mmCIF file of C-alpha atoms in Angstrom:
data_model
loop_
_atom_site.group_PDB
_atom_site.id
_atom_site.type_symbol
_atom_site.label_atom_id
_atom_site.label_comp_id
_atom_site.label_asym_id
_atom_site.label_seq_id
_atom_site.Cartn_x
_atom_site.Cartn_y
_atom_site.Cartn_z
ATOM 1 C CA UNK A 268 9.313 22.252 -28.195
ATOM 2 C CA UNK A 269 10.804 25.707 -28.823
ATOM 3 C CA UNK A 270 7.295 27.129 -29.010
ATOM 4 C CA UNK A 271 6.574 25.956 -25.471
ATOM 5 C CA UNK A 272 9.647 27.498 -23.833
ATOM 6 C CA UNK A 273 7.943 30.795 -23.006
ATOM 7 C CA UNK A 274 5.086 28.954 -21.286
ATOM 8 C CA UNK A 275 7.524 26.811 -19.338
ATOM 9 C CA UNK A 276 9.496 29.866 -18.247
ATOM 10 C CA UNK A 277 6.333 31.453 -16.872
ATOM 11 C CA UNK A 278 5.617 28.524 -14.571
ATOM 12 C CA UNK A 279 9.161 27.648 -13.401
ATOM 13 C CA UNK A 280 11.327 29.691 -10.992
ATOM 14 C CA UNK A 281 14.087 31.650 -12.701
ATOM 15 C CA UNK A 282 16.738 29.602 -10.875
ATOM 16 C CA UNK A 283 15.654 26.408 -12.659
ATOM 17 C CA UNK A 284 17.515 25.636 -15.900
ATOM 18 C CA UNK A 285 14.997 25.778 -18.713
ATOM 19 C CA UNK A 286 16.785 22.923 -20.501
ATOM 20 C CA UNK A 287 16.227 20.518 -17.566
ATOM 21 C CA UNK A 288 12.491 21.159 -17.402
ATOM 22 C CA UNK A 289 12.237 21.150 -21.192
ATOM 23 C CA UNK A 290 13.737 17.639 -21.276
ATOM 24 C CA UNK A 291 10.998 16.463 -18.918
ATOM 25 C CA UNK A 292 8.381 18.209 -21.012
ATOM 26 C CA UNK A 293 9.687 16.401 -24.100
ATOM 27 C CA UNK A 294 9.147 12.896 -22.688
ATOM 28 C CA UNK A 295 6.470 10.899 -24.525
ATOM 29 C CA UNK A 296 5.968 7.173 -23.951
ATOM 30 C CA UNK A 297 5.487 4.477 -21.350
ATOM 31 C CA UNK A 298 7.744 2.728 -18.844
ATOM 32 C CA UNK A 299 7.336 0.659 -15.695
ATOM 33 C CA UNK A 300 8.259 1.283 -12.063
ATOM 34 C CA UNK A 301 8.226 -1.001 -9.036
ATOM 35 C CA UNK A 302 5.464 -0.320 -6.539
ATOM 36 C CA UNK A 303 6.275 -1.521 -3.044
ATOM 37 C CA UNK A 304 3.721 -2.497 -0.378
ATOM 38 C CA UNK A 305 2.203 0.417 1.518
ATOM 39 C CA UNK A 306 1.718 3.439 -0.728
ATOM 40 C CA UNK A 307 -1.188 3.746 -3.125
ATOM 41 C CA UNK A 308 -0.564 3.777 -6.861
ATOM 42 C CA UNK A 309 -1.254 7.536 -6.795
ATOM 43 C CA UNK A 310 1.327 7.968 -4.016
ATOM 44 C CA UNK A 311 3.928 6.191 -6.158
ATOM 45 C CA UNK A 312 3.151 8.443 -9.115
ATOM 46 C CA UNK A 313 3.464 11.562 -6.964
ATOM 47 C CA UNK A 314 6.787 10.372 -5.531
ATOM 48 C CA UNK A 315 8.065 9.723 -9.061
ATOM 49 C CA UNK A 316 7.015 13.163 -10.241
ATOM 50 C CA UNK A 317 8.592 14.811 -7.199
ATOM 51 C CA UNK A 318 11.883 12.993 -7.828
ATOM 52 C CA UNK A 319 11.954 14.137 -11.474
ATOM 53 C CA UNK A 320 11.084 17.727 -10.596
ATOM 54 C CA UNK A 321 13.789 17.773 -7.947
ATOM 55 C CA UNK A 322 16.303 16.424 -10.468
ATOM 56 C CA UNK A 323 15.281 19.188 -12.877
ATOM 57 C CA UNK A 324 16.057 21.749 -10.189
ATOM 58 C CA UNK A 325 12.524 22.722 -9.181
ATOM 59 C CA UNK A 326 12.673 23.811 -5.544
ATOM 60 C CA UNK A 327 10.002 22.504 -3.157
ATOM 61 C CA UNK A 328 8.104 20.596 -5.882
ATOM 62 C CA UNK A 329 4.468 19.839 -5.131
ATOM 63 C CA UNK A 330 3.457 16.999 -7.473
ATOM 64 C CA UNK A 331 -0.146 17.047 -6.229
ATOM 65 C CA UNK A 332 -0.705 20.667 -7.243
ATOM 66 C CA UNK A 333 -2.255 20.768 -10.676
ATOM 67 C CA UNK A 334 -0.839 23.371 -13.020
ATOM 68 C CA UNK A 335 -1.599 24.100 -16.606
ATOM 69 C CA UNK A 336 1.569 22.697 -18.100
ATOM 70 C CA UNK A 337 2.238 20.715 -21.259
ATOM 71 C CA UNK A 338 3.538 17.554 -19.537
ATOM 72 C CA UNK A 339 1.241 14.901 -18.131
ATOM 73 C CA UNK A 340 1.948 11.684 -16.272
ATOM 74 C CA UNK A 341 -0.388 8.839 -15.367
ATOM 75 C CA UNK A 342 -0.385 5.207 -14.319
ATOM 76 C CA UNK A 343 -2.285 2.374 -15.929
ATOM 77 C CA UNK A 344 -3.996 -0.219 -13.780
ATOM 78 C CA UNK A 345 -4.293 0.545 -10.071
ATOM 79 C CA UNK A 346 -2.544 -1.751 -7.612
ATOM 80 C CA UNK A 347 -3.940 -2.071 -4.088
ATOM 81 C CA UNK A 348 -1.876 -0.239 -1.465
ATOM 82 C CA UNK A 349 -0.984 -3.590 0.128
ATOM 83 C CA UNK A 350 0.154 -5.034 -3.216
ATOM 84 C CA UNK A 351 3.513 -4.691 -4.938
ATOM 85 C CA UNK A 352 4.952 -5.162 -8.394
ATOM 86 C CA UNK A 353 4.750 -3.740 -11.901
ATOM 87 C CA UNK A 354 3.114 -0.325 -12.279
ATOM 88 C CA UNK A 355 3.124 1.059 -15.815
ATOM 89 C CA UNK A 356 3.534 4.822 -16.182
ATOM 90 C CA UNK A 357 2.620 6.942 -19.190
ATOM 91 C CA UNK A 358 4.228 10.343 -19.723
ATOM 92 C CA UNK A 359 3.196 13.022 -22.195
ATOM 93 C CA UNK A 360 1.308 11.429 -25.074
ATOM 94 C CA UNK A 361 2.060 8.097 -23.423
ATOM 95 C CA UNK A 362 -0.889 8.701 -21.092
ATOM 96 C CA UNK A 363 -3.136 8.289 -24.115
ATOM 97 C CA UNK A 364 -1.586 4.933 -24.902
ATOM 98 C CA UNK A 365 -1.965 3.270 -21.503
ATOM 99 C CA UNK A 366 -5.158 1.453 -22.441
ATOM 100 C CA UNK A 367 -3.749 0.071 -25.677
ATOM 101 C CA UNK A 368 -0.354 -0.810 -24.193
ATOM 102 C CA UNK A 369 -1.965 -2.676 -21.293
ATOM 103 C CA UNK A 370 -4.633 -4.502 -23.264
ATOM 104 C CA UNK A 371 -2.627 -7.709 -23.039
ATOM 105 C CA UNK A 372 -2.556 -10.132 -20.147
ATOM 106 C CA UNK A 373 -1.462 -9.428 -16.596
ATOM 107 C CA UNK A 374 0.276 -11.870 -14.277
ATOM 108 C CA UNK A 375 0.092 -12.068 -10.510
ATOM 109 C CA UNK A 376 1.544 -14.181 -7.729
ATOM 110 C CA UNK A 377 -0.580 -14.279 -4.615
ATOM 111 C CA UNK A 378 -0.410 -15.970 -1.232
ATOM 112 C CA UNK A 379 -3.850 -16.790 0.143
ATOM 113 C CA UNK A 380 -4.862 -17.923 3.608
ATOM 114 C CA UNK A 381 -7.680 -20.346 4.342
ATOM 115 C CA UNK A 382 -9.874 -20.158 7.421
ATOM 116 C CA UNK A 383 -10.504 -16.416 7.625
ATOM 117 C CA UNK A 384 -12.542 -14.025 5.491
ATOM 118 C CA UNK A 385 -12.175 -10.243 5.749
ATOM 119 C CA UNK A 386 -14.304 -7.284 4.666
ATOM 120 C CA UNK A 387 -11.603 -6.096 2.232
ATOM 121 C CA UNK A 388 -10.858 -9.661 1.056
ATOM 122 C CA UNK A 389 -7.194 -9.164 2.027
ATOM 123 C CA UNK A 390 -5.041 -8.991 5.148
ATOM 124 C CA UNK A 391 -5.655 -5.259 5.681
ATOM 125 C CA UNK A 392 -9.308 -5.800 6.547
ATOM 126 C CA UNK A 393 -11.316 -6.902 9.560
ATOM 127 C CA UNK A 394 -12.014 -10.620 9.958
ATOM 128 C CA UNK A 395 -15.711 -11.232 9.300
ATOM 129 C CA UNK A 396 -15.826 -15.037 9.281
ATOM 130 C CA UNK A 397 -13.751 -18.021 10.400
ATOM 131 C CA UNK A 398 -14.304 -21.543 9.085
ATOM 132 C CA UNK A 399 -12.508 -24.878 9.165
ATOM 133 C CA UNK A 400 -10.147 -25.647 6.293
ATOM 134 C CA UNK A 401 -8.564 -28.959 7.336
ATOM 135 C CA UNK A 402 -10.763 -30.863 4.906
ATOM 136 C CA UNK A 403 -9.294 -29.044 1.877
ATOM 137 C CA UNK A 404 -6.707 -31.066 -0.078
ATOM 138 C CA UNK A 405 -4.336 -30.081 -2.858
ATOM 139 C CA UNK A 406 -6.339 -32.221 -5.271
ATOM 140 C CA UNK A 407 -9.536 -30.416 -4.217
ATOM 141 C CA UNK A 408 -7.946 -27.047 -4.923
ATOM 142 C CA UNK A 409 -6.537 -28.002 -8.298
ATOM 143 C CA UNK A 410 -9.903 -29.338 -9.356
ATOM 144 C CA UNK A 411 -11.822 -26.241 -8.213
ATOM 145 C CA UNK A 412 -9.335 -23.877 -9.831
ATOM 146 C CA UNK A 413 -10.309 -25.284 -13.241
ATOM 147 C CA UNK A 414 -13.735 -23.652 -12.882
ATOM 148 C CA UNK A 415 -12.119 -20.233 -12.571
ATOM 149 C CA UNK A 416 -10.233 -20.454 -15.882
ATOM 150 C CA UNK A 417 -11.675 -19.135 -19.136
ATOM 151 C CA UNK A 418 -14.359 -16.534 -19.758
ATOM 152 C CA UNK A 419 -16.128 -16.239 -16.415
ATOM 153 C CA UNK A 420 -18.244 -13.810 -14.401
ATOM 154 C CA UNK A 421 -16.754 -12.136 -11.343
ATOM 155 C CA UNK A 422 -18.186 -9.735 -8.753
ATOM 156 C CA UNK A 423 -15.665 -6.962 -7.943
ATOM 157 C CA UNK A 424 -14.795 -6.373 -4.268
ATOM 158 C CA UNK A 425 -16.679 -3.689 -2.359
ATOM 159 C CA UNK A 426 -13.348 -2.175 -1.328
ATOM 160 C CA UNK A 427 -12.031 -1.216 -4.754
ATOM 161 C CA UNK A 428 -11.114 1.687 -7.011
ATOM 162 C CA UNK A 429 -14.429 1.347 -8.849
ATOM 163 C CA UNK A 430 -16.564 4.439 -8.511
ATOM 164 C CA UNK A 431 -20.103 5.426 -7.595
ATOM 165 C CA UNK A 432 -21.198 9.006 -8.305
ATOM 166 C CA UNK A 433 -17.588 9.932 -8.973
ATOM 167 C CA UNK A 434 -16.184 8.553 -5.711
ATOM 168 C CA UNK A 435 -14.273 5.322 -5.147
ATOM 169 C CA UNK A 436 -16.225 2.607 -3.375
ATOM 170 C CA UNK A 437 -13.379 2.094 -0.892
ATOM 171 C CA UNK A 438 -13.499 5.785 0.089
ATOM 172 C CA UNK A 439 -17.279 5.733 0.504
ATOM 173 C CA UNK A 440 -17.054 2.673 2.747
ATOM 174 C CA UNK A 441 -14.350 4.245 4.913
ATOM 175 C CA UNK A 442 -16.591 7.307 5.279
ATOM 176 C CA UNK A 443 -19.360 5.094 6.642
ATOM 177 C CA UNK A 444 -21.618 5.112 3.584
ATOM 178 C CA UNK A 445 -23.578 2.066 2.560
ATOM 179 C CA UNK A 446 -22.359 0.619 -0.718
ATOM 180 C CA UNK A 447 -23.947 -2.056 -2.865
ATOM 181 C CA UNK A 448 -21.809 -4.570 -4.715
ATOM 182 C CA UNK A 449 -21.287 -3.943 -8.402
ATOM 183 C CA UNK A 450 -22.930 -6.536 -10.660
ATOM 184 C CA UNK A 451 -20.866 -9.502 -11.863
ATOM 185 C CA UNK A 452 -18.954 -8.740 -15.027
ATOM 186 C CA UNK A 453 -17.309 -10.836 -17.689
ATOM 187 C CA UNK A 454 -13.556 -11.293 -17.311
ATOM 188 C CA UNK A 455 -10.982 -13.645 -18.804
ATOM 189 C CA UNK A 456 -8.571 -15.874 -16.883
ATOM 190 C CA UNK A 457 -5.949 -17.520 -19.087
ATOM 191 C CA UNK A 458 -4.281 -19.687 -16.517
ATOM 192 C CA UNK A 459 -4.096 -20.426 -12.775
ATOM 193 C CA UNK A 460 -1.492 -22.718 -11.275
ATOM 194 C CA UNK A 461 -1.140 -23.841 -7.667
ATOM 195 C CA UNK A 462 2.513 -23.294 -6.806
ATOM 196 C CA UNK A 463 2.445 -24.186 -3.123
ATOM 197 C CA UNK A 464 -0.067 -25.820 -0.776
ATOM 198 C CA UNK A 465 0.845 -25.509 2.915
ATOM 199 C CA UNK A 466 -2.474 -25.058 4.738
ATOM 200 C CA UNK A 467 -3.635 -22.594 5.789
ATOM 201 C CA UNK A 468 -1.411 -20.891 3.193
ATOM 202 C CA UNK A 469 -1.355 -21.464 -0.559
ATOM 203 C CA UNK A 470 0.364 -19.741 -3.479
ATOM 204 C CA UNK A 471 -1.175 -19.129 -6.900
ATOM 205 C CA UNK A 472 0.269 -17.875 -10.179
ATOM 206 C CA UNK A 473 -2.431 -16.212 -12.271
ATOM 207 C CA UNK A 474 -2.569 -14.867 -15.814
ATOM 208 C CA UNK A 475 -5.668 -12.840 -16.637
ATOM 209 C CA UNK A 476 -7.143 -10.057 -18.693
ATOM 210 C CA UNK A 477 -8.327 -6.617 -17.615
ATOM 211 C CA UNK A 478 -10.899 -6.030 -14.885
ATOM 212 C CA UNK A 479 -9.878 -9.126 -12.889
ATOM 213 C CA UNK A 480 -9.578 -9.005 -9.090
ATOM 214 C CA UNK A 481 -7.300 -11.518 -7.372
ATOM 215 C CA UNK A 482 -9.026 -10.777 -4.057
ATOM 216 C CA UNK A 483 -12.382 -11.841 -5.476
ATOM 217 C CA UNK A 484 -10.858 -15.017 -6.884
ATOM 218 C CA UNK A 485 -9.372 -16.046 -3.524
ATOM 219 C CA UNK A 486 -12.626 -15.234 -1.723
ATOM 220 C CA UNK A 487 -14.671 -17.215 -4.264
ATOM 221 C CA UNK A 488 -12.211 -20.100 -4.095
ATOM 222 C CA UNK A 489 -12.554 -20.331 -0.322
ATOM 223 C CA UNK A 490 -16.338 -20.482 -0.610
ATOM 224 C CA UNK A 491 -16.169 -23.088 -3.379
ATOM 225 C CA UNK A 492 -14.125 -25.308 -1.068
ATOM 226 C CA UNK A 493 -16.668 -24.992 1.795
ATOM 227 C CA UNK A 494 -14.327 -22.746 3.744
ATOM 228 C CA UNK A 495 -13.235 -19.125 3.441
ATOM 229 C CA UNK A 496 -10.028 -17.366 2.431
ATOM 230 C CA UNK A 497 -8.397 -13.993 1.918
ATOM 231 C CA UNK A 498 -5.327 -12.593 0.157
ATOM 232 C CA UNK A 499 -2.296 -12.421 2.418
ATOM 233 C CA UNK A 500 0.084 -10.906 -0.151
ATOM 234 C CA UNK A 501 -0.086 -9.952 -3.820
ATOM 235 C CA UNK A 502 2.545 -9.131 -6.449
ATOM 236 C CA UNK A 503 1.893 -8.122 -10.050
ATOM 237 C CA UNK A 504 4.665 -9.754 -12.068
ATOM 238 C CA UNK A 505 3.575 -8.626 -15.551
ATOM 239 C CA UNK A 506 1.443 -5.863 -17.005
ATOM 240 C CA UNK A 507 1.129 -5.486 -20.742
ATOM 241 C CA UNK A 508 4.647 -5.843 -22.200
ATOM 242 C CA UNK A 509 6.384 -5.101 -18.878
ATOM 243 C CA UNK A 510 7.658 -7.634 -16.314
ATOM 244 C CA UNK A 511 9.460 -7.330 -12.983
ATOM 245 C CA UNK A 512 12.741 -7.425 -14.899
ATOM 246 C CA UNK A 513 11.789 -4.194 -16.696
ATOM 247 C CA UNK A 514 10.765 -2.034 -13.729
ATOM 248 C CA UNK A 515 12.669 0.943 -12.356
ATOM 249 C CA UNK A 516 13.142 0.809 -8.600
ATOM 250 C CA UNK A 517 12.989 4.024 -6.596
ATOM 251 C CA UNK A 518 16.748 4.617 -6.645
ATOM 252 C CA UNK A 519 16.549 4.685 -10.460
ATOM 253 C CA UNK A 520 13.713 7.199 -10.784
ATOM 254 C CA UNK A 521 15.825 9.578 -12.855
ATOM 255 C CA UNK A 522 15.490 11.047 -16.326
ATOM 256 C CA UNK A 523 18.500 9.057 -17.541
ATOM 257 C CA UNK A 524 17.122 5.689 -16.446
ATOM 258 C CA UNK A 525 13.669 6.501 -17.811
ATOM 259 C CA UNK A 526 15.125 7.376 -21.218
ATOM 260 C CA UNK A 527 16.827 3.960 -21.317
ATOM 261 C CA UNK A 528 13.574 2.057 -20.751
ATOM 262 C CA UNK A 529 10.995 4.392 -22.307
ATOM 263 C CA UNK A 530 8.840 2.861 -25.032
ATOM 264 C CA UNK A 531 7.993 5.634 -27.457
ATOM 265 C CA UNK A 532 4.478 6.425 -28.659
ATOM 266 C CA UNK A 533 3.183 5.950 -32.196
ATOM 267 C CA UNK A 534 2.436 9.062 -34.224
ATOM 268 C CA UNK A 535 -0.024 11.587 -32.834
ATOM 269 C CA UNK A 536 -2.780 10.507 -35.239
ATOM 270 C CA UNK A 537 -2.422 6.855 -34.252
ATOM 271 C CA UNK A 538 -2.373 7.762 -30.566
ATOM 272 C CA UNK A 539 -5.516 9.862 -30.807
ATOM 273 C CA UNK A 540 -7.393 7.185 -32.755
ATOM 274 C CA UNK A 541 -6.453 4.473 -30.280
ATOM 275 C CA UNK A 542 -7.279 6.548 -27.217
ATOM 276 C CA UNK A 543 -10.722 7.445 -28.563
ATOM 277 C CA UNK A 544 -11.631 3.761 -28.330
ATOM 278 C CA UNK A 545 -10.169 3.220 -24.861
ATOM 279 C CA UNK A 546 -12.019 3.107 -21.560
ATOM 280 C CA UNK A 547 -11.767 6.395 -19.613
ATOM 281 C CA UNK A 548 -11.094 4.386 -16.439
ATOM 282 C CA UNK A 549 -8.105 2.539 -17.889
ATOM 283 C CA UNK A 550 -5.508 4.989 -16.615
ATOM 284 C CA UNK A 551 -5.107 7.538 -13.851
ATOM 285 C CA UNK A 552 -3.628 10.703 -15.325
ATOM 286 C CA UNK A 553 -2.586 13.951 -13.665
ATOM 287 C CA UNK A 554 -0.715 17.062 -14.672
ATOM 288 C CA UNK A 555 2.908 17.466 -13.677
#
């Protein structure tokens, strides 16, 4: 770290204690924060970076401005802006480990609503279809849910973080461009349980692998039951090794709290080897 101090000094105002910034620069690992409903995953990351820079004494920090510095921070696994829950953050060499750390299962709790379909497949969208749902019973749902467990094919939503020509499909749609659905892809669902059935609302607990969209599941489930449905609320309760019990809420976005929960990286050689096999879309990384 001593070798980097001259570079750090060149990019930080003289009033900022070098030791404070150096401590941030020395962070390497992964931890989890709580994402609330409303902001995008990128917004949460920027707010986290701004809080840490402010704590380090950087005046008027601009977390969105990319600078050539030695510290990086990224999040693994985008959550919809309307969703809440576990968002895993990688810092320093931890950004290279996001894919490996999050290769395990994810868990979600979602509240769906029968009778209305939307263009975004959730409550933020415009209603595109309304159908009767009174014929759907709890037994019907539990039976149909069995067909969505295991290794299945799923078509991702049009409104998603998936990209075409370098731009997110959701952004292209909002700009008025025509977008074709991505082809169905293989995903794994380990378990789905119906926790509550109070038509038109129902609550599902889901455990799945990577690449799975809860919105697509709820939309497909509505169709399978000769009705329609959309996601009313969504919470990610587990991502990789992290659960809701492990997350740092906004009031705890400090260096001290991060150090208490940070999971350190393997050696540099192990990190590089693992990252070379990982998908480039597995994490969203930016410079701090």
